[in-house]
mmCIF file of C-alpha atoms and ligand atoms in Angstrom:
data_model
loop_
_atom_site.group_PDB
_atom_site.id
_atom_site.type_symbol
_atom_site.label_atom_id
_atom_site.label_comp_id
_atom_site.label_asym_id
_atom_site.label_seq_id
_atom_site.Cartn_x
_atom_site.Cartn_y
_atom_site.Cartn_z
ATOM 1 C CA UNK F 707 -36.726 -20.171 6.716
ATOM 2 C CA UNK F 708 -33.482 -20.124 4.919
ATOM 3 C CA UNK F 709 -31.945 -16.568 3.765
ATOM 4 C CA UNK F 710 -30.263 -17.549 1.224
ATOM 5 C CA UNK F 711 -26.901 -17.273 2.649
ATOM 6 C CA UNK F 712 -25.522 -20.699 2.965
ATOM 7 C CA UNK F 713 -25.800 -20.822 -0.607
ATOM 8 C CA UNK F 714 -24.195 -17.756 -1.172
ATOM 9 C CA UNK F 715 -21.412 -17.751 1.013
ATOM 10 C CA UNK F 716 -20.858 -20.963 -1.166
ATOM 11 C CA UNK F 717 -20.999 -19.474 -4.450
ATOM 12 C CA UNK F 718 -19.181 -16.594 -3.678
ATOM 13 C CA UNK F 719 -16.289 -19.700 -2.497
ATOM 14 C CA UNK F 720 -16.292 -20.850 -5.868
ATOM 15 C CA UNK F 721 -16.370 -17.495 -7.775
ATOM 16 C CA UNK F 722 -13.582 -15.759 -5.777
ATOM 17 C CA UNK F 723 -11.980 -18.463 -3.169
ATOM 18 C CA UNK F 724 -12.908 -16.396 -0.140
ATOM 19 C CA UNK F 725 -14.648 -18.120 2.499
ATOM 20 C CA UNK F 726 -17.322 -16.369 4.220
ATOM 21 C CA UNK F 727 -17.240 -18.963 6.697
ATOM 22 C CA UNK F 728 -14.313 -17.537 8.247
ATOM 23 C CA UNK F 729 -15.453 -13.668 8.743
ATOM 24 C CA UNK F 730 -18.096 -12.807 11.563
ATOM 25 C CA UNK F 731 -21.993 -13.519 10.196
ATOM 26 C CA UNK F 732 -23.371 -10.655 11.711
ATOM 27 C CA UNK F 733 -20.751 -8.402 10.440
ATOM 28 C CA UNK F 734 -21.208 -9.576 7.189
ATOM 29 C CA UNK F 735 -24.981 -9.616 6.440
ATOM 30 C CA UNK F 736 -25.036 -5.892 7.657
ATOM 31 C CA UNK F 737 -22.381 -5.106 5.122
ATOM 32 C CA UNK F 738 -24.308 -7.275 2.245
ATOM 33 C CA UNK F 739 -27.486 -5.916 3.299
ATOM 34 C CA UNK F 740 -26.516 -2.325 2.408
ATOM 35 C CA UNK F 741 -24.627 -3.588 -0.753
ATOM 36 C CA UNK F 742 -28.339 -4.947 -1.648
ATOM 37 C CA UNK F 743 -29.857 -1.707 -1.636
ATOM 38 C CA UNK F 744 -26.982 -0.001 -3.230
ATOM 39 C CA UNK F 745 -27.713 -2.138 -6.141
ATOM 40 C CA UNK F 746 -31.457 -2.195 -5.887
ATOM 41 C CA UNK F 747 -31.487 -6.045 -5.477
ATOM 42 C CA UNK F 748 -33.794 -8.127 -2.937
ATOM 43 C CA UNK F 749 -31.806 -10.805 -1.951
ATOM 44 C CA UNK F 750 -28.359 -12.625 -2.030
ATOM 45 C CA UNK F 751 -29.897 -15.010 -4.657
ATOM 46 C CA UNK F 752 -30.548 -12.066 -7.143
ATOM 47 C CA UNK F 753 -27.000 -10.477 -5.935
ATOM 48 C CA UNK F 754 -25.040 -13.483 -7.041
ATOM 49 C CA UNK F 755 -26.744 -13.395 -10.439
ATOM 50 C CA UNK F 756 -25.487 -9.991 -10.759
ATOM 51 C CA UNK F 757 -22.011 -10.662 -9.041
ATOM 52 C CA UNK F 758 -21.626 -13.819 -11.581
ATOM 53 C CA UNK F 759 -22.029 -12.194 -14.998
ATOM 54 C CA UNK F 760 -20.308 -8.967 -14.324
ATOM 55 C CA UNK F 761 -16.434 -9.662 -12.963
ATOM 56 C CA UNK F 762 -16.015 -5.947 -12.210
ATOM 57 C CA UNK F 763 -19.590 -6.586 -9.655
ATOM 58 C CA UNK F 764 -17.802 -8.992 -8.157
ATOM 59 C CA UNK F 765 -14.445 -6.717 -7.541
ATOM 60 C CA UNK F 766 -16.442 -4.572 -5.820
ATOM 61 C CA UNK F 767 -18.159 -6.825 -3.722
ATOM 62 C CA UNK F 768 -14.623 -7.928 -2.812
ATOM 63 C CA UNK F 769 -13.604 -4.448 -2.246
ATOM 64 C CA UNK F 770 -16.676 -3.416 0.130
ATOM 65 C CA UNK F 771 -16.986 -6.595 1.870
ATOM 66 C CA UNK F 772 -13.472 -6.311 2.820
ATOM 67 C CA UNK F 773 -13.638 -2.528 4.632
ATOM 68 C CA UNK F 774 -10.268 -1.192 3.329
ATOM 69 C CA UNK F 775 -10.489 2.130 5.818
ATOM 70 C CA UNK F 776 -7.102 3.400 7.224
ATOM 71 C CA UNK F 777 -4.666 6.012 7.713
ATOM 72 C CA UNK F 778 -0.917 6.964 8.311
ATOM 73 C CA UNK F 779 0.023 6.259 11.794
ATOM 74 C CA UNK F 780 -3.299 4.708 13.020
ATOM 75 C CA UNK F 781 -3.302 4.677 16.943
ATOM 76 C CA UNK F 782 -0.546 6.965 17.162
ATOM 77 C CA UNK F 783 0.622 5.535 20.690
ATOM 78 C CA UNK F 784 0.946 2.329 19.786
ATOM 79 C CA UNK F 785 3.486 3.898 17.002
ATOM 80 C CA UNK F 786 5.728 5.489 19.217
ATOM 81 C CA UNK F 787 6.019 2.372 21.463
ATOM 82 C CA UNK F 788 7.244 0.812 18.005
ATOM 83 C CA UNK F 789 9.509 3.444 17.677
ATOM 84 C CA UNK F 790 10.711 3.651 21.328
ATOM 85 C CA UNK F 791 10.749 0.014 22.792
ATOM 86 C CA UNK F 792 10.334 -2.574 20.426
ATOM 87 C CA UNK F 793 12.360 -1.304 16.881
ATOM 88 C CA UNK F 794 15.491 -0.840 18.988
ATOM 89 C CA UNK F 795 15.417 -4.290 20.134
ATOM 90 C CA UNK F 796 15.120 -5.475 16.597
ATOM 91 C CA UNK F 797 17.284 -4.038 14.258
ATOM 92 C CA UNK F 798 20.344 -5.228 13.969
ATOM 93 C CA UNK F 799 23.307 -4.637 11.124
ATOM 94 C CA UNK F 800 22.026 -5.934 8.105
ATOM 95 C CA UNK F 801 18.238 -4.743 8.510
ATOM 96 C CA UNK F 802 15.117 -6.361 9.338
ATOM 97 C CA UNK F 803 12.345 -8.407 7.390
ATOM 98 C CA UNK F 804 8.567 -6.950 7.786
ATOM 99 C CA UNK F 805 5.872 -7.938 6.797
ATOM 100 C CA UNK F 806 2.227 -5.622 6.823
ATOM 101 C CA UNK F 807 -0.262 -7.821 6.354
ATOM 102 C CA UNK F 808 -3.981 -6.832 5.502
ATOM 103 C CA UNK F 809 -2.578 -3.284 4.506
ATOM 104 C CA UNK F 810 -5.513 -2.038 2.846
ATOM 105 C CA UNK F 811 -4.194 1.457 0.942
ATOM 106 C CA UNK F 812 -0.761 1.108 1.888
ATOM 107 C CA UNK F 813 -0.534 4.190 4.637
ATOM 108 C CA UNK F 814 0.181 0.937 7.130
ATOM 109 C CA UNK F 815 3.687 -0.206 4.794
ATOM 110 C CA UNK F 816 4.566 3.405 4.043
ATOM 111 C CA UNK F 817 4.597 4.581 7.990
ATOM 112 C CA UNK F 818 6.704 1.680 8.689
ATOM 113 C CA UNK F 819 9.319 2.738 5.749
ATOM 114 C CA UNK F 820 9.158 5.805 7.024
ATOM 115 C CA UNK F 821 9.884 5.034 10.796
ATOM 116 C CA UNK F 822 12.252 2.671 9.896
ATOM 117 C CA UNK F 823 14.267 5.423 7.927
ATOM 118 C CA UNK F 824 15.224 6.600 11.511
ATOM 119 C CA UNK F 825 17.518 3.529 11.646
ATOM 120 C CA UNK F 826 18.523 2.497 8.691
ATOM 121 C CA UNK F 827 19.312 3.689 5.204
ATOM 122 C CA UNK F 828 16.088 3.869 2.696
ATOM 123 C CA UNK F 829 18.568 1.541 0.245
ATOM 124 C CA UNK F 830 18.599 -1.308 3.066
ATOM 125 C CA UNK F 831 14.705 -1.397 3.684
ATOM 126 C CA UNK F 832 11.787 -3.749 2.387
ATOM 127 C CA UNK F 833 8.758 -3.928 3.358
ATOM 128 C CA UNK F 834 6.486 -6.749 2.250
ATOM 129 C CA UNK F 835 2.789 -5.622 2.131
ATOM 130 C CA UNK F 836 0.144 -7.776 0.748
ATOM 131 C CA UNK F 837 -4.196 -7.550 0.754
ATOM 132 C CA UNK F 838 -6.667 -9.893 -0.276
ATOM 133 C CA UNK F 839 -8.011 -7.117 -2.255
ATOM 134 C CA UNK F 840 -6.609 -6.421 -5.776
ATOM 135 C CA UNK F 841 -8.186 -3.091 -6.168
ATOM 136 C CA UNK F 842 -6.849 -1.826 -3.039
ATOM 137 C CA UNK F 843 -3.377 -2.444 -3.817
ATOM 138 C CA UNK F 844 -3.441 -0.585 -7.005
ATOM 139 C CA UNK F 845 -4.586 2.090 -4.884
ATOM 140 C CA UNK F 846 -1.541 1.325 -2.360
ATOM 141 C CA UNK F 847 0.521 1.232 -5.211
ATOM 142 C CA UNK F 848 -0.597 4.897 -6.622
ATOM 143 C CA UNK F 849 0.956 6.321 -3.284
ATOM 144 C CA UNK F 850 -1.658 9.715 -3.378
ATOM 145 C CA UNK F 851 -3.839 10.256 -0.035
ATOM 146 C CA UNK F 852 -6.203 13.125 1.212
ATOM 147 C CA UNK F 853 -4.999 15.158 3.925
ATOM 148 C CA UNK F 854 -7.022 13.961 6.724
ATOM 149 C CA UNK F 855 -4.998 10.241 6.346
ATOM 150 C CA UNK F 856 -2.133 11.956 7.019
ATOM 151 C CA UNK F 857 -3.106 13.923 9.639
ATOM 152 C CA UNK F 858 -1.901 11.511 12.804
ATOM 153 C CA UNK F 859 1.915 11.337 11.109
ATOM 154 C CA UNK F 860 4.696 13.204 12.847
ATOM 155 C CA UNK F 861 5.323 16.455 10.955
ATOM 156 C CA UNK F 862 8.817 16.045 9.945
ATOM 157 C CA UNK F 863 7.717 12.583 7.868
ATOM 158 C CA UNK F 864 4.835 14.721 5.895
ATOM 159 C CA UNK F 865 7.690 17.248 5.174
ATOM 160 C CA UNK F 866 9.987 14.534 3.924
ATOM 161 C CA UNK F 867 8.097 12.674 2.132
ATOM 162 C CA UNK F 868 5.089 13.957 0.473
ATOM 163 C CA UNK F 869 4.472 16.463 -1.908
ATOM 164 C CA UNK F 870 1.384 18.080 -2.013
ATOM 165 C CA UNK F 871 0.344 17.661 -5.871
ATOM 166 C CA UNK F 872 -3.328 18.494 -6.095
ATOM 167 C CA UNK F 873 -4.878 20.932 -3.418
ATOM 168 C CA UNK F 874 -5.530 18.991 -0.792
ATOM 169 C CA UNK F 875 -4.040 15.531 -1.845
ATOM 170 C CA UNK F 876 -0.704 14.582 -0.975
ATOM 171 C CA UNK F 877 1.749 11.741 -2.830
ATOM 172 C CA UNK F 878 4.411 9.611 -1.293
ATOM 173 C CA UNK F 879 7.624 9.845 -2.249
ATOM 174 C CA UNK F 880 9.304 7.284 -5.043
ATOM 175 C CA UNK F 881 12.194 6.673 -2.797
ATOM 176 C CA UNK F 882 9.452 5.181 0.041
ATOM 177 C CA UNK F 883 7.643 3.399 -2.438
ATOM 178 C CA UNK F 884 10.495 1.626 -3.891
ATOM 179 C CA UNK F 885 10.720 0.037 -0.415
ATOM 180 C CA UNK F 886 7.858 -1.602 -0.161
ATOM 181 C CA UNK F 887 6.688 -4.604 -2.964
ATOM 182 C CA UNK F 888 2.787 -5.476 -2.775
ATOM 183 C CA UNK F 889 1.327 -8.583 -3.475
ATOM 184 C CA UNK F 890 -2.050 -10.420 -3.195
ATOM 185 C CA UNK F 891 -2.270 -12.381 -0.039
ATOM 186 C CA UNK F 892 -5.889 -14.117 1.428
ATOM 187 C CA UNK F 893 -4.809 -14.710 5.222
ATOM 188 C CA UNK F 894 -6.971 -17.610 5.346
ATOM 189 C CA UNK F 895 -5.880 -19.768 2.282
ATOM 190 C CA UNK F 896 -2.218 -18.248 1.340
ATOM 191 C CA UNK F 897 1.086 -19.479 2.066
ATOM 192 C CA UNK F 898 2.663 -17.264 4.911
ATOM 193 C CA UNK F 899 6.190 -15.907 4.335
ATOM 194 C CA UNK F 900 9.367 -16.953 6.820
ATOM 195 C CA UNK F 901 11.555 -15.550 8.454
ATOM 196 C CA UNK F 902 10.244 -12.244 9.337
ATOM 197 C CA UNK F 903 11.105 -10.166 12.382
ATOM 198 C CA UNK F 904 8.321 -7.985 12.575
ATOM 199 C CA UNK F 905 4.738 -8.572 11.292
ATOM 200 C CA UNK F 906 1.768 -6.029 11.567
ATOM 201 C CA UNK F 907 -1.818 -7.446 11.090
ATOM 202 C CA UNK F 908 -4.245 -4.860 12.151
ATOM 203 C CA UNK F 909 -7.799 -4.128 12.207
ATOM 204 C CA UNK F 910 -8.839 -7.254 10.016
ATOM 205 C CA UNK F 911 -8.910 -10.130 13.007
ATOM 206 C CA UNK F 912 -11.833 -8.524 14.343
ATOM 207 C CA UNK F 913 -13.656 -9.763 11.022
ATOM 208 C CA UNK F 914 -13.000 -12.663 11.189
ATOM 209 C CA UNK F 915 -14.602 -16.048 14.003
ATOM 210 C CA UNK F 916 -12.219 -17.180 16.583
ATOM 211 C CA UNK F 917 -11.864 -20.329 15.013
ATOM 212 C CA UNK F 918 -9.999 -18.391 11.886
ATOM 213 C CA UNK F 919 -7.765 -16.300 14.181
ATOM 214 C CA UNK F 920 -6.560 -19.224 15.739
ATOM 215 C CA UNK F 921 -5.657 -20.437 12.492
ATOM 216 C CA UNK F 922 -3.875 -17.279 11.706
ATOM 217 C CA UNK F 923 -2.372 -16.628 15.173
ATOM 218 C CA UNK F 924 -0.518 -20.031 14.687
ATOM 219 C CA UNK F 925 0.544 -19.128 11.206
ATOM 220 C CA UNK F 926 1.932 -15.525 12.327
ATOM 221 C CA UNK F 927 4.344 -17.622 15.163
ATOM 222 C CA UNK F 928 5.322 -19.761 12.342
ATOM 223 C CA UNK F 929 6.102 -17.010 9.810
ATOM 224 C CA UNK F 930 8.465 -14.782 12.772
ATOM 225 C CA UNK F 931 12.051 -15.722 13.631
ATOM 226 C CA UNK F 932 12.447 -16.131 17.091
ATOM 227 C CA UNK F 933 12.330 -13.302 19.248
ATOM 228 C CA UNK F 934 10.429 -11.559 16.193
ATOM 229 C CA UNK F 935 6.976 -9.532 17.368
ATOM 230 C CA UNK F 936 3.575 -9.314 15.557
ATOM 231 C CA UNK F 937 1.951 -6.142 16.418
ATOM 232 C CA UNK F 938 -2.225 -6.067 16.584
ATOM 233 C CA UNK F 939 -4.522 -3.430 16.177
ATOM 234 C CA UNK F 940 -6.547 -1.729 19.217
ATOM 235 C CA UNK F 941 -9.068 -3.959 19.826
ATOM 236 C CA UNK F 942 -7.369 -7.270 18.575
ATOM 237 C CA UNK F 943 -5.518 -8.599 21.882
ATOM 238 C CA UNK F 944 -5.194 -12.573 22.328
ATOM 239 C CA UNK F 945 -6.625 -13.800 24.967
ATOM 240 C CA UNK F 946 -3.960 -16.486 25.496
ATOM 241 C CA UNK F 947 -0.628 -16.149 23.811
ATOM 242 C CA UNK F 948 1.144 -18.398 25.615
ATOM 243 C CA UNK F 949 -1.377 -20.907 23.483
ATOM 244 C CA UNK F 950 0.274 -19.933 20.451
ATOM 245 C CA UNK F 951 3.728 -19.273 21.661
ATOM 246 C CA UNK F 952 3.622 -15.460 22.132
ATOM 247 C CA UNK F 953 4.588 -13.647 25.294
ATOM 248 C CA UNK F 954 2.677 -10.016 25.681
ATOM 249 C CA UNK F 955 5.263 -7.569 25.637
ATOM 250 C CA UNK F 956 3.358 -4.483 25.288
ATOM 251 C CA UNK F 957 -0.640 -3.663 24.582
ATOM 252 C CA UNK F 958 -0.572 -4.833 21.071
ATOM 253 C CA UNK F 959 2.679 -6.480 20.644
ATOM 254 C CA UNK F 960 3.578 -10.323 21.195
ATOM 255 C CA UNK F 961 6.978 -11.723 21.133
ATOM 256 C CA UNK F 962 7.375 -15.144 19.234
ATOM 257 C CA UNK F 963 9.026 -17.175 22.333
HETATM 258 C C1 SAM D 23 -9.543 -2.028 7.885
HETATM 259 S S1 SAM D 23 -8.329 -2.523 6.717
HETATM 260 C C2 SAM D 23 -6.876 -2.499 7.702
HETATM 261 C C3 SAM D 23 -5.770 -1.666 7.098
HETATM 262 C C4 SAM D 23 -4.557 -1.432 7.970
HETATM 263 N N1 SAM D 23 -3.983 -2.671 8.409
HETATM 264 C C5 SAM D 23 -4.896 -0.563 9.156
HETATM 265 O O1 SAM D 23 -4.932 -1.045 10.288
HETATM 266 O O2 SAM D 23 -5.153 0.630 8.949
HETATM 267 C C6 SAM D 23 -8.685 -4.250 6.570
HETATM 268 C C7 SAM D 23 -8.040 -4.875 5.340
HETATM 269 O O3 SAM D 23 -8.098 -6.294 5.496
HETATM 270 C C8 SAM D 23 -8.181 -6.851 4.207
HETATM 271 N N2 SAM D 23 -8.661 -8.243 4.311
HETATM 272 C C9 SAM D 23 -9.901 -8.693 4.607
HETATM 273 N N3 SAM D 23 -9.923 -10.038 4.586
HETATM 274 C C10 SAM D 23 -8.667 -10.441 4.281
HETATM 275 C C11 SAM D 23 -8.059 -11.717 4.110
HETATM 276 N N4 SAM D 23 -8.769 -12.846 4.249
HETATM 277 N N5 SAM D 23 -6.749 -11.761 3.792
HETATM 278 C C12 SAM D 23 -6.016 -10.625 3.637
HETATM 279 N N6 SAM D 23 -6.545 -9.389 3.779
HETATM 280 C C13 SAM D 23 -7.856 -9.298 4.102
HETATM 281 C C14 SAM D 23 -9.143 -5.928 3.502
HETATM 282 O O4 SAM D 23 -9.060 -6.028 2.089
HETATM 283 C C15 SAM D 23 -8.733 -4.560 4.045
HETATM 284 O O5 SAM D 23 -7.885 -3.899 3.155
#
């Protein structure tokens, strides 16, 4: 017998434009299941009655479906191969154009500003960082993080740029948040931007069915410059790059060819 979920991942289409379709089944039922009983609901049908006359229910559904977990630095290896073997390579004079994509609370976009501060003047670096999630990038926007996000990030950065303002929370800097404009972005419906020498996605593929990365993979090649490198999170290789024109360079980091 049906669930119920066909139907919902429909309404939930026409309520909010994301397509369930596109994110892992399992994945999601397990999440929705536990967003049932958080509500005291006892199936989808009654949970889209809720999420449909209450637009703040549905934010939040948006918000927990999504998983918006991360933290300065995340996989601090892969960070320092950024720093050591591929930045080099990729700055030149005038800058560079990156893009974070899927940054959740911003600690993703602010790293970057603050790695790329080693090479270039704050003045002379953007970062574009967009979510699906409006709620989240309010949050990104507001800059202030509990200690234990910060605690992978190189000392000397934490010194620099945060300012511990309430025991035990820390705020970013204005100078590193004037580098970095937000903006709403689905991965599976939006436009992509061009152009861009270096694009992080991490830690949101693995949501989604291999029909949808392939979808994005393409659109990533399409949105670098040549030469420019999207870097994945730990447990988000391609199996083939050469399929979408990326060479491996590096665990984690594909070179548009
Ligand atoms: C686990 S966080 C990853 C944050 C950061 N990139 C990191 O690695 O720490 C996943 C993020 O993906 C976002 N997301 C989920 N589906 C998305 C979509 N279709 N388009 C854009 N972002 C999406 C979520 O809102 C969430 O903030």
């Amino acid at each position: 017998m049906s669930d119920g979920y066909d139907l919902f991942k429909k309404q939930i289409k026409q309520l909010s434009g994301i397509n369930l379709d596109s994110y892992k089944e399992n994945q999601m039922k397990r999440r929705l299941d536990s967003l049932l009983v958080r509500n005291k609901l006892r199936d989808y049908h009654e949970y889209i009655s809720l999420i449909k006359g209450d637009r703040t229910k549905l934010e939040e559904f948006i918000s927990f479906m999504t998983i918006n977990v991360s933290e300065f630095w995340r996989n601090t290896e892969q960070w320092e191969i950024l720093d050591k073997s591929i930045l080099p390579g990729l700055i030149k004079g005038e800058g560079i154009k990156v893009w974070s994509a899927a940054c959740a609370t911003g600690d993703e976009p602010y790293s970057l500003v603050m790695l790329l501060s080693k090479y270039l003047p704050l003045s002379k670096i953007r970062v574009l960082a967009t979510d699906i999630d409006k709620q989240i990038l309010q949050k990104a926007k507001e800059g202030i993080y509990p200690a234990k996000s910060l605690k992978g990030l190189p000392q000397e950065f934490k010194v620099s740029f945060f300012t511990e303002t309430s025991p035990g929370m820390f705020s970013i800097s204005d100078e590193v948040k004037r580098c970095v404009t937000f903006r709403e972005h689905n991965l599976l419906t939006d436009p992509y931007p061009i152009g861009c020498d270096l694009i992080l996605c991490r830690n949101v593929l693995i949501y989604f069915t291999n029909e949808a990365k392939e979808g994005i993979y393409f659109n990533f090649n399409k949105a670098l410059n040549k030469g420019g490198i999207l870097f994945l999170g730990n447990t988000e290789q391609i199996l083939y790059p050469q399929e979408y024109n990326f060479t491996l360079i590096s665990s984690f980091f594909y070179k548009k060819q």
